[in-house]
Amino acid sequence: MSSDDAYMSFLDKANADLNNGRAQQFQASSTVRTETVDMGVQVPAPLTSVDAFYVSETDEPFEPVTLKWEGASRGLWPDAVRAAAIQASGGGEPGRDESVVEVKVYRVEVGTSRVDYYILALEVEKGLLVGLRAKAVES
């Protein structure tokens, strides 16, 4: 084989679709992967503009979560780990009422030191769980 052929082979490998390698990594990995958005479901606009990070050994951004949940239309939650009610204020706008949004916080272990935190609310009309997810490393 000439050096030109070897160089072309090198370039072909370097320019190969990177997604092929990623797909192989996911298949071979035993790591748990969690979904955050179901197919065919639109993420509520306020969740797409959240610019906040969960601080742990890795500072990870909060990601939108929109999942179909059969119980949501009946006001039922998945088994809760911890629940909290958050007071949503009107932002100081006169004449705007304050409302309470019920959320639940879920801690899901995805490895020996990796954890996903979910802050979720029910969207009863659409049968969805909506909220945010942050990844954390806890050792």
Coordinates of C-alpha atoms in Angstrom, one line a residue:
M1 CA 0.0 0.0 0.0
S2 CA 1.4 3.4 -0.9
S3 CA 1.6 6.2 1.6
D4 CA -1.1 8.1 -0.4
D5 CA -3.5 5.2 0.2
A6 CA -2.7 5.1 3.9
Y7 CA -3.2 8.8 4.2
M8 CA -6.6 8.7 2.4
S9 CA -7.6 5.8 4.6
F10 CA -6.7 8.0 7.6
L11 CA -8.7 10.9 6.3
D12 CA -11.7 8.7 5.6
K13 CA -11.7 7.4 9.2
A14 CA -11.3 10.9 10.5
N15 CA -14.2 12.3 8.5
A16 CA -16.6 9.4 9.2
D17 CA -19.9 10.2 10.8
L18 CA -19.2 10.8 14.5
N19 CA -22.7 9.6 15.4
N20 CA -21.8 6.0 14.4
G21 CA -19.2 5.9 17.1
R22 CA -21.6 7.4 19.6
A23 CA -24.3 4.8 18.9
Q24 CA -21.8 2.0 19.4
Q25 CA -20.7 3.5 22.8
F26 CA -24.3 3.7 24.0
Q27 CA -25.0 0.1 23.0
A28 CA -21.9 -1.2 24.8
S29 CA -22.4 0.9 27.9
S30 CA -24.3 -0.5 30.9
T31 CA -25.1 3.1 32.1
V32 CA -28.7 3.9 32.7
R33 CA -30.0 6.6 30.4
T34 CA -33.1 8.6 31.2
E35 CA -35.4 10.4 28.8
T36 CA -36.5 14.0 29.3
V37 CA -38.8 14.7 26.4
D38 CA -41.2 12.2 24.8
M39 CA -41.6 12.0 21.1
G40 CA -44.4 14.2 19.7
V41 CA -44.6 16.4 22.9
Q42 CA -43.9 20.1 22.8
V43 CA -41.8 21.6 25.6
P44 CA -43.5 24.5 27.3
A45 CA -41.8 27.8 26.3
P46 CA -40.9 28.9 29.9
L47 CA -38.9 25.7 30.4
T48 CA -36.7 26.3 27.3
S49 CA -35.5 29.6 28.7
V50 CA -34.2 28.4 32.1
D51 CA -30.6 29.4 32.5
A52 CA -29.6 27.8 35.8
F53 CA -27.2 25.1 36.9
Y54 CA -27.2 22.5 39.6
V55 CA -23.9 22.7 41.5
S56 CA -22.3 19.4 42.4
E57 CA -18.9 17.9 41.5
T58 CA -20.0 18.8 38.0
D59 CA -22.0 21.9 37.3
E60 CA -24.8 20.7 35.0
P61 CA -27.5 22.9 33.4
F62 CA -31.2 22.2 34.1
E63 CA -32.8 20.6 31.1
P64 CA -36.5 20.8 30.2
V65 CA -38.6 17.7 31.0
T66 CA -41.9 16.9 29.2
L67 CA -43.1 13.3 29.6
K68 CA -46.4 11.6 28.9
W69 CA -47.9 10.3 32.1
E70 CA -51.2 8.5 32.1
G71 CA -52.0 9.5 35.7
A72 CA -51.4 13.2 35.1
S73 CA -54.8 13.7 33.6
R74 CA -56.3 12.3 36.8
G75 CA -54.0 14.4 39.0
L76 CA -51.9 11.3 40.0
W77 CA -48.2 11.5 40.6
P78 CA -45.5 8.8 40.1
D79 CA -44.3 7.5 43.5
A80 CA -42.9 10.5 45.2
V81 CA -39.6 10.7 47.0
R82 CA -40.0 14.2 48.2
A83 CA -42.6 16.9 47.5
A84 CA -42.7 20.6 47.8
A85 CA -45.0 23.5 47.0
I86 CA -43.5 26.5 45.4
Q87 CA -45.0 29.9 45.7
A88 CA -45.0 31.5 42.3
S89 CA -45.2 35.3 42.7
G90 CA -46.5 37.7 40.2
G91 CA -43.1 39.4 39.9
G92 CA -44.3 42.5 41.7
E93 CA -46.8 43.3 39.0
P94 CA -49.9 45.2 40.4
G95 CA -53.1 43.3 40.1
R96 CA -51.6 40.0 39.3
D97 CA -52.6 37.2 41.7
E98 CA -50.1 34.8 43.3
S99 CA -50.6 31.1 42.7
V100 CA -49.2 28.0 44.2
V101 CA -47.7 25.4 41.8
E102 CA -47.3 21.9 43.3
V103 CA -44.1 20.2 42.3
K104 CA -42.3 17.1 43.4
V105 CA -38.6 16.5 43.5
Y106 CA -37.3 13.1 42.4
R107 CA -33.8 11.8 43.0
V108 CA -32.9 9.0 40.5
E109 CA -29.6 7.1 41.0
V110 CA -28.1 6.3 37.6
G111 CA -24.8 5.0 38.8
T112 CA -22.6 4.6 41.8
S113 CA -22.0 8.3 42.0
R114 CA -24.3 9.8 39.3
V115 CA -27.7 11.1 40.2
D116 CA -30.5 12.8 38.1
Y117 CA -32.7 15.3 40.0
Y118 CA -36.2 16.0 38.5
I119 CA -38.4 18.9 39.6
L120 CA -41.8 18.1 38.1
A121 CA -45.3 19.4 38.0
L122 CA -48.5 17.9 36.4
E123 CA -50.0 19.4 33.3
V124 CA -53.5 17.8 33.8
E125 CA -55.1 19.0 30.6
K126 CA -52.5 17.4 28.4
G127 CA -51.6 14.4 30.6
L128 CA -48.0 15.4 31.0
L129 CA -45.3 15.7 33.6
V130 CA -43.4 18.9 33.0
G131 CA -40.4 20.4 34.7
L132 CA -36.6 20.3 34.8
R133 CA -33.8 17.8 35.2
A134 CA -30.3 18.3 36.4
K135 CA -27.5 15.7 36.5
A136 CA -25.2 15.5 39.5
V137 CA -22.1 13.7 40.6
E138 CA -22.1 12.8 44.3
S139 CA -19.2 10.9 45.8

